[in-house]
Short mmCIF file of C-alpha atoms in Angstrom, two decimals:
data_model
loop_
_atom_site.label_atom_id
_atom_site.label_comp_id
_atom_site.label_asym_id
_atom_site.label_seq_id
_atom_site.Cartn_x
_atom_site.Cartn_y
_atom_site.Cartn_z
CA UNK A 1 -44.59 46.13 3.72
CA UNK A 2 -41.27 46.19 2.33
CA UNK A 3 -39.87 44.16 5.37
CA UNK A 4 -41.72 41.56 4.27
CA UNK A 5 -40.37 41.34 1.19
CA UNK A 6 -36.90 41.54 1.87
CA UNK A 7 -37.64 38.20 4.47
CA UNK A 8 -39.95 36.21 1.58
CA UNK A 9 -36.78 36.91 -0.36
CA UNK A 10 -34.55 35.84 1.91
CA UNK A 11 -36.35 32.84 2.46
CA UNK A 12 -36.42 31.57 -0.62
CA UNK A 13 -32.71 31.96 -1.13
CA UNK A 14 -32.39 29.73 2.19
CA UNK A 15 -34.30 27.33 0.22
CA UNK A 16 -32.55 26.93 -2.69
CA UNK A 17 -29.03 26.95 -0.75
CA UNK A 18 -30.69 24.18 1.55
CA UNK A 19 -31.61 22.04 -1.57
CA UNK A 20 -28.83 22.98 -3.26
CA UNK A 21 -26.49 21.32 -0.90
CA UNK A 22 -29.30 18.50 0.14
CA UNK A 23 -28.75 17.94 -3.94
CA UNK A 24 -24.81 17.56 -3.47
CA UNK A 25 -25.01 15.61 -0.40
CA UNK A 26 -26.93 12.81 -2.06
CA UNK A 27 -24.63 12.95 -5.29
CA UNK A 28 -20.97 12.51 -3.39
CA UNK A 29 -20.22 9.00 -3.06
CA UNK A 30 -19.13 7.72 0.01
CA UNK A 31 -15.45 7.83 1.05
CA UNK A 32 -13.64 4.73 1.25
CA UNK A 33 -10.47 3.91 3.50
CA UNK A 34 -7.74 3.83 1.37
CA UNK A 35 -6.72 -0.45 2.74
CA UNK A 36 -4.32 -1.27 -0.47
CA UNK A 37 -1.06 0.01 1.44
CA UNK A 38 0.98 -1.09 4.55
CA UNK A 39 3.39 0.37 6.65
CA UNK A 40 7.31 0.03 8.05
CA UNK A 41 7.55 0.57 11.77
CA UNK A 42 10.21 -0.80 14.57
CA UNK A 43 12.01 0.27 17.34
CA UNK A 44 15.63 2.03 17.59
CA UNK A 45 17.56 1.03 20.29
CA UNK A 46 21.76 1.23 21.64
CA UNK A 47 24.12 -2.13 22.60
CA UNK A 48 22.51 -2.29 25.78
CA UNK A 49 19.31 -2.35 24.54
CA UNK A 50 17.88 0.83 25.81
CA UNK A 51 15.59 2.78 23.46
CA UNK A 52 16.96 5.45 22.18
CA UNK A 53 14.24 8.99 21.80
CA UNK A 54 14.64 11.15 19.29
CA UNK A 55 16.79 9.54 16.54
CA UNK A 56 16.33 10.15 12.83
CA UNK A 57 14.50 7.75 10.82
CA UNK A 58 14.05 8.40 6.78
CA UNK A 59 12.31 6.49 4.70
CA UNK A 60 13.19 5.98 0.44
CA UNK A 61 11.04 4.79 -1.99
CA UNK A 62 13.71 2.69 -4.00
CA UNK A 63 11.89 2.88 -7.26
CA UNK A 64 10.48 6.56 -6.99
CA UNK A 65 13.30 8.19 -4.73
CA UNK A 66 10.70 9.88 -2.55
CA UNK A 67 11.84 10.68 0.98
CA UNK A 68 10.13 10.99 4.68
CA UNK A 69 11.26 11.65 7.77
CA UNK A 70 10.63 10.96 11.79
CA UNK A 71 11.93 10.95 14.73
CA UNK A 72 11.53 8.05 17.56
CA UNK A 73 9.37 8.69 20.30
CA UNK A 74 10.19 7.94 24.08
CA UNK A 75 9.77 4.26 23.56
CA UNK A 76 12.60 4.39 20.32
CA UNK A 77 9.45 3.60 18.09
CA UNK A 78 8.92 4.89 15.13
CA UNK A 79 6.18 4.35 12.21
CA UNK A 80 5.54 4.97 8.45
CA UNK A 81 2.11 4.56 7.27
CA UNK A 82 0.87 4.60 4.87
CA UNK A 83 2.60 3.01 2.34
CA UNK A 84 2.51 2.10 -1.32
CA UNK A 85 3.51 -1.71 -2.51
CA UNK A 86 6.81 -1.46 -3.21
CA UNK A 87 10.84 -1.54 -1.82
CA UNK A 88 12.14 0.73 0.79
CA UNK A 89 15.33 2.14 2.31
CA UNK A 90 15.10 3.03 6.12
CA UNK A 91 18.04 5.15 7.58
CA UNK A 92 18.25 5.43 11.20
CA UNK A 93 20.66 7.57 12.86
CA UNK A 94 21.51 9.56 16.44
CA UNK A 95 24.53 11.73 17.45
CA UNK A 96 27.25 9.29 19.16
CA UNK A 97 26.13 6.62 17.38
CA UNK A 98 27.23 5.04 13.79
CA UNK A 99 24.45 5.76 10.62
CA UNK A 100 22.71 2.63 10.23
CA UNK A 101 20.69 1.84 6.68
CA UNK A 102 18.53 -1.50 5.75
CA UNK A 103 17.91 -1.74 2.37
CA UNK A 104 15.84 -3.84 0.04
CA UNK A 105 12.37 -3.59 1.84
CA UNK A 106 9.58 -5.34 0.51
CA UNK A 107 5.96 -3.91 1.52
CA UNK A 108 3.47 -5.64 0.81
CA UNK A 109 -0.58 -4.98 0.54
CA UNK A 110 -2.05 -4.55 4.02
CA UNK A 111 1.28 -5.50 5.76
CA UNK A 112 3.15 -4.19 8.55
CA UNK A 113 6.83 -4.79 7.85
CA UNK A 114 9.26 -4.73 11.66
CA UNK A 115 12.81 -3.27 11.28
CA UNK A 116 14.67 -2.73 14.31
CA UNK A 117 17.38 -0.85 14.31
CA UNK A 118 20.51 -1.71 17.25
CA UNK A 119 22.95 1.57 16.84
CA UNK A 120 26.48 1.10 18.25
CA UNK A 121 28.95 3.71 19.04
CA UNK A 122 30.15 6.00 16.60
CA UNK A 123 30.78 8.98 14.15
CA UNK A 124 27.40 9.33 12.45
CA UNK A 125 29.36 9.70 9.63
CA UNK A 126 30.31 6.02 9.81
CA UNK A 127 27.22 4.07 7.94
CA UNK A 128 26.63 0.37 8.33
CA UNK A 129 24.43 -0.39 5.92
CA UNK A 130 22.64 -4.03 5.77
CA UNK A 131 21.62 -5.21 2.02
CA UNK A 132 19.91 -8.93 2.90
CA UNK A 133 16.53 -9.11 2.23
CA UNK A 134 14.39 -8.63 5.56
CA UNK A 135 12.64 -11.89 6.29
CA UNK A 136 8.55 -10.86 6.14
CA UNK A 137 7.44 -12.84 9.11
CA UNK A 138 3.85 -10.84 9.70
CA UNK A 139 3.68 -10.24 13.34
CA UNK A 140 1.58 -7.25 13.62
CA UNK A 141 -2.15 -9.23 13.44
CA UNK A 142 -3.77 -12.56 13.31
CA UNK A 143 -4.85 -12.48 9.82
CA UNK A 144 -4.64 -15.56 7.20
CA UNK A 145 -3.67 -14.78 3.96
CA UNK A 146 -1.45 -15.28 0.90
CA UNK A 147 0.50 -12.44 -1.28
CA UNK A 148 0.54 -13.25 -5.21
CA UNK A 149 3.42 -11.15 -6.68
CA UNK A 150 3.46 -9.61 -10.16
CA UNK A 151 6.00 -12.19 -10.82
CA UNK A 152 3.68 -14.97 -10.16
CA UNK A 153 0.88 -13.55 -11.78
CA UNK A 154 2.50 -13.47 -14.99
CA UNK A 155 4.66 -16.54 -14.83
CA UNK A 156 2.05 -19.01 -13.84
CA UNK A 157 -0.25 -20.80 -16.03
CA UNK A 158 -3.49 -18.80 -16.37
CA UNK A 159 -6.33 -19.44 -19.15
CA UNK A 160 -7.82 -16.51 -19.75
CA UNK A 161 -5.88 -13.92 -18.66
CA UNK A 162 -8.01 -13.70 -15.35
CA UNK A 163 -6.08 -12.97 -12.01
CA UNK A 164 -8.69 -13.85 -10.05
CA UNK A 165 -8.05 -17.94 -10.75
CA UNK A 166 -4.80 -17.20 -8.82
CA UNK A 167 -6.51 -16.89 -5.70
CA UNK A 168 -7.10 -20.65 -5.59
CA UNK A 169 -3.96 -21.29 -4.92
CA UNK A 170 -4.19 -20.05 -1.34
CA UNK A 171 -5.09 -21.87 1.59
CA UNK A 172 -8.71 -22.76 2.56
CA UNK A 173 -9.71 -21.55 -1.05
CA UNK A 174 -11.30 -23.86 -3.72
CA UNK A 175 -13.28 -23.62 -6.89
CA UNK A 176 -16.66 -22.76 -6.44
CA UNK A 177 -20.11 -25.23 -7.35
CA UNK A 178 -20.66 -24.29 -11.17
CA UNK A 179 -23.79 -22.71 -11.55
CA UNK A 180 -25.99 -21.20 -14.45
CA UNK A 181 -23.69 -17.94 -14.34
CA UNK A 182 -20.76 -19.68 -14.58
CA UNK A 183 -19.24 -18.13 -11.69
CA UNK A 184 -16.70 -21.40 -11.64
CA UNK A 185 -15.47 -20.14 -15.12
CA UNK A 186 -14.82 -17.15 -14.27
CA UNK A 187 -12.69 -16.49 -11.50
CA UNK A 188 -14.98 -16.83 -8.59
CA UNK A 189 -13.68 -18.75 -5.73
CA UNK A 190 -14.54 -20.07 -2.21
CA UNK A 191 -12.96 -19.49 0.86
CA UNK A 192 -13.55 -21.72 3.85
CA UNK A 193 -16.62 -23.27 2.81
CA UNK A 194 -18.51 -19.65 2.35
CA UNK A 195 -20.47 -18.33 -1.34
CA UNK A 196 -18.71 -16.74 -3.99
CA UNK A 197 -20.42 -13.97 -3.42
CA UNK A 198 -19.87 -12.93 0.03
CA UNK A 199 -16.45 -12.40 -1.01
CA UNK A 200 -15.01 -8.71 -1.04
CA UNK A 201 -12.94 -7.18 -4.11
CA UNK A 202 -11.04 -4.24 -3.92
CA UNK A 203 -9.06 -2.65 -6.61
CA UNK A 204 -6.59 -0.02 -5.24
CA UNK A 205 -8.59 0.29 -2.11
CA UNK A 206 -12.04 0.85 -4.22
CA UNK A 207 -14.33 -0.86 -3.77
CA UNK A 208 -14.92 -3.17 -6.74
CA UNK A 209 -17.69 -5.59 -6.51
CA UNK A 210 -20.81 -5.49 -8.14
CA UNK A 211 -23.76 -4.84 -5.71
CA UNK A 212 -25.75 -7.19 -7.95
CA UNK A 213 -24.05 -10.59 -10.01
CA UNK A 214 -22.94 -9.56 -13.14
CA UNK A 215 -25.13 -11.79 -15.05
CA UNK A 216 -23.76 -10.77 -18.34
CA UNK A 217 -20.02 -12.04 -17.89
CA UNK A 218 -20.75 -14.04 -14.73
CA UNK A 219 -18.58 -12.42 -11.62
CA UNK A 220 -18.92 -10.84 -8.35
CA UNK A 221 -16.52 -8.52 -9.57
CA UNK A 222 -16.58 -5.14 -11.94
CA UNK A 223 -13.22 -4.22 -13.45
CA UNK A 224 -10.54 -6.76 -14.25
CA UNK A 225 -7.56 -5.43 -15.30
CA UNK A 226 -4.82 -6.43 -17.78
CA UNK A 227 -2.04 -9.27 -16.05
CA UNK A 228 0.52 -6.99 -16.50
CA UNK A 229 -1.04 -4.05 -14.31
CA UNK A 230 -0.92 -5.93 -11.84
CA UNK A 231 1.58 -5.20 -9.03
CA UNK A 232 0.42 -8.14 -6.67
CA UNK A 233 -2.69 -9.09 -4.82
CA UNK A 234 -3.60 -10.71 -1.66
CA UNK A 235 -6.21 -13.17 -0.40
CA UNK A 236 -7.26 -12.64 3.10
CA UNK A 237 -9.37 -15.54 4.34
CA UNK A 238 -9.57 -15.25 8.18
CA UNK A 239 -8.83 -12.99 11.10
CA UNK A 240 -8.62 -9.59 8.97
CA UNK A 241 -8.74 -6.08 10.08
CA UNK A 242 -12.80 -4.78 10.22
CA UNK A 243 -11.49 -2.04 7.89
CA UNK A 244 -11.89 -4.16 5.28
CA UNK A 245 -16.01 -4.21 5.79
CA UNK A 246 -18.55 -6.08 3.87
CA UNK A 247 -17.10 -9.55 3.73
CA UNK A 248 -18.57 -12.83 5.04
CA UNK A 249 -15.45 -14.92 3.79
CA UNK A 250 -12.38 -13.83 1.98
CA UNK A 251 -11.09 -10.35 0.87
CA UNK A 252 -9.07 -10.09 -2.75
CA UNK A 253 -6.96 -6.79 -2.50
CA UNK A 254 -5.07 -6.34 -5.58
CA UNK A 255 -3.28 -2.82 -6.49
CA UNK A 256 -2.10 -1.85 -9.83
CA UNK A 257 1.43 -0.55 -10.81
CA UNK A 258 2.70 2.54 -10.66
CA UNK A 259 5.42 4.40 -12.65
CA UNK A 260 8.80 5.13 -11.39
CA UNK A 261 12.26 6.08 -12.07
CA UNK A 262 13.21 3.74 -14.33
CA UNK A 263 10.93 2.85 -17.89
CA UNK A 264 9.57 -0.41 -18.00
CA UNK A 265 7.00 -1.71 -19.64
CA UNK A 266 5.09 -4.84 -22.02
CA UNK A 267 3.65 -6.03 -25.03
CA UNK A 268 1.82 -8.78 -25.60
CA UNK A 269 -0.13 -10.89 -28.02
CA UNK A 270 -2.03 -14.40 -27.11
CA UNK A 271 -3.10 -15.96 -29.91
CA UNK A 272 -5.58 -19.50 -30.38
CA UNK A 273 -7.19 -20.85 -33.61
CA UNK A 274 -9.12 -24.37 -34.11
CA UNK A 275 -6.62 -24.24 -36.95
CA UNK A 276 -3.69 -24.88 -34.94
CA UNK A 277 -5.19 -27.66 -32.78
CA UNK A 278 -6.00 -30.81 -33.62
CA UNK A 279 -8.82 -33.08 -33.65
CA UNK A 280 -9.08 -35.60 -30.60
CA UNK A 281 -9.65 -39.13 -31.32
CA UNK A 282 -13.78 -39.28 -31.01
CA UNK A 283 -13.84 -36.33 -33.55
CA UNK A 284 -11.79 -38.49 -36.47
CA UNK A 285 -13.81 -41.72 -35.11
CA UNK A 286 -17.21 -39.84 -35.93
CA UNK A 287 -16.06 -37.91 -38.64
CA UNK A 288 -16.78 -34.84 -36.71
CA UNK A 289 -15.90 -31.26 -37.71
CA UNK A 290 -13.68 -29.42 -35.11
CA UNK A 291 -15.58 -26.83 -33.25
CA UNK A 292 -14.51 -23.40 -33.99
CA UNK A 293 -11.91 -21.82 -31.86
CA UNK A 294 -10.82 -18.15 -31.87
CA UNK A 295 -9.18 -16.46 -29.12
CA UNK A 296 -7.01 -13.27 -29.65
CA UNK A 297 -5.90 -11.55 -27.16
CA UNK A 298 -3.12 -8.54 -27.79
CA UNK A 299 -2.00 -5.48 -25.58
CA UNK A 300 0.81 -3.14 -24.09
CA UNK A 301 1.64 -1.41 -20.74
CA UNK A 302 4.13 1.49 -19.65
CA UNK A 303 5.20 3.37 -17.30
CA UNK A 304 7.77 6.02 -15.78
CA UNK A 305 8.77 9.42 -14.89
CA UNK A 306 7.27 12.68 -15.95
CA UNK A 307 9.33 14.77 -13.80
CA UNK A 308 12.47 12.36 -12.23
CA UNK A 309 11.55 11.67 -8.62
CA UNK A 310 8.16 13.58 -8.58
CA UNK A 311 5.34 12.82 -10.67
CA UNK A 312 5.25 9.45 -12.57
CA UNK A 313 2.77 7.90 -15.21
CA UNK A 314 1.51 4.36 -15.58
CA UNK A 315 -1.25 2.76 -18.48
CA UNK A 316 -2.03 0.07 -19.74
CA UNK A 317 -4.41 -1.28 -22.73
CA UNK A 318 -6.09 -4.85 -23.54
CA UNK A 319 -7.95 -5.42 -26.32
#
């Protein structure tokens, strides 16, 4: 009899391990590919135009002073992926052959940025180093898309403090039908013809629409973060990767900043009051009162370095 007990026992504890992890299974999320990065990649070669295998490729986060390394394969390619928005350093070098470093690399969201490298003869302590800005022609894929810097975001006009208007400024995109929602007011947008709501939102490669219209503050959209966390954003219309997913017509990919070396940071205050406007001409015809007006809109952001060249902090608040 006691057999039996020991195997009822042991059954049951198989149970509750089985619904134990059938319970954890159906609480973790989904993992989602991480599509708010790009990559450097190019091909070393000598005067002749042979590839060169084997030579030493680092990579340098200007703004964070992180470091990677690689070597080119057979072919003289090499590849870094993936990588954070930001500007880069790439140092290629090989024995016989001079030290050659490009500087001043933009990479964008979901771009793949080409620098070749042509070594010539020499001590590889001899460096030619090469400080233009690299010309972003995107020859990697097919896609059709725009890239709105931080720059832009904050420089150009933008009622309401919304990002998401700045997406009609690319190609093939235009202000949607106003509807009951008001979608049209804010931020929603349509890209080649297609519904506001078959577009796809990602904020730092998270997925970041809501599954059902926000009826409350009318958007297709869940978090909207201050201008000034911004970092830049891009509009994809046509022709991009499947890794993307979801979207019947245009994908907004926006990433936030990050900390680095060097403290930066912003305050700001936006400030509107029927006080300070005045009355149009229909108004003083019919004697009618101004309709009230009060918009305040105040915050900061700030990042840096925790520990120089390691870990780094960024935050921002809008109220």
């Amino acid at each position: 009899m006691k057999p039996k007990a020991n195997s009822s026992g042991m059954l049951r504890a198989s149970l509750a391990v089985s619904a134990l992890l059938l319970l954890l299974s159906l609480s973790v999320p989904p993992l989602q590919a991480q599509v708010d990065t790009g990559s450097i990649l190019g091909t070393i070669t000598d005067a002749s135009g042979a590839a060169i295998s084997g030579a030493k490729v680092t990579l340098t986060n200007e703004g964070t002073g992180a470091a990677l390394s690689t070597t080119t394969g057979a072919d003289g390619v090499y590849k870094f992926t993936p990588l954070k928005v930001g500007s880069y350093k790439v140092t290629a070098s090989y024995q016989g052959f001079q030290t050659t470093t490009q500087t001043n690399i933009e990479v964008n969201v979901g771009t793949d940025v080409v620098i070749n490298f042509n070594l010539k003869p020499g001590a590889v302590t001899q460096t030619v180093e090469v400080v233009a800005a690299v010309p972003v022609l995107q020859t990697q894929n097919a896609s059709v898309g725009q890239v709105v810097d931080s720059r832009s975001v904050n420089d150009l006009p933008l009622n309401g403090r919304n990002f998401t208007f700045l997406a009609q400024l690319s190609a093939g995109v235009n202000t949607p039908q106003a509807d009951t929602r008001g979608n049209a007011a804010n931020g929603a947008f349509s890209a080649n013809g297609s519904r506001p709501a078959q577009n796809n939102y990602l904020l730092d490669g998270v997925d970041n629409n809501s599954d059902t219209v926000d009826f409350l503050n009318g958007t297709n959209f869940v978090v909207l973060p201050p201008v000034d966390a911004i970092e830049e954003f891009k509009v994809e219309t046509s022709g991009f990767s499947a890794q993307y997913g979801r979207s019947g017509a245009a994908v907004l990919n926006a990433t936030i900043k990050s900390g680095t070396n060097e403290l930066h940071g912003s305050a700001w205050e936006f400030f509107r009051n029927d006080k300070l406007d005045a009355a149009d001409f229909f108004e003083n015809a019919g004697g009618i009162k101004k309709g009230a007006l009060r918009q305040n809109q105040f915050g900061v952001s700030a990042g840096g370095p925790i520990i120089k060249n390691k870990v780094f902090i960024f935050g921002d608040y809008e109220g």
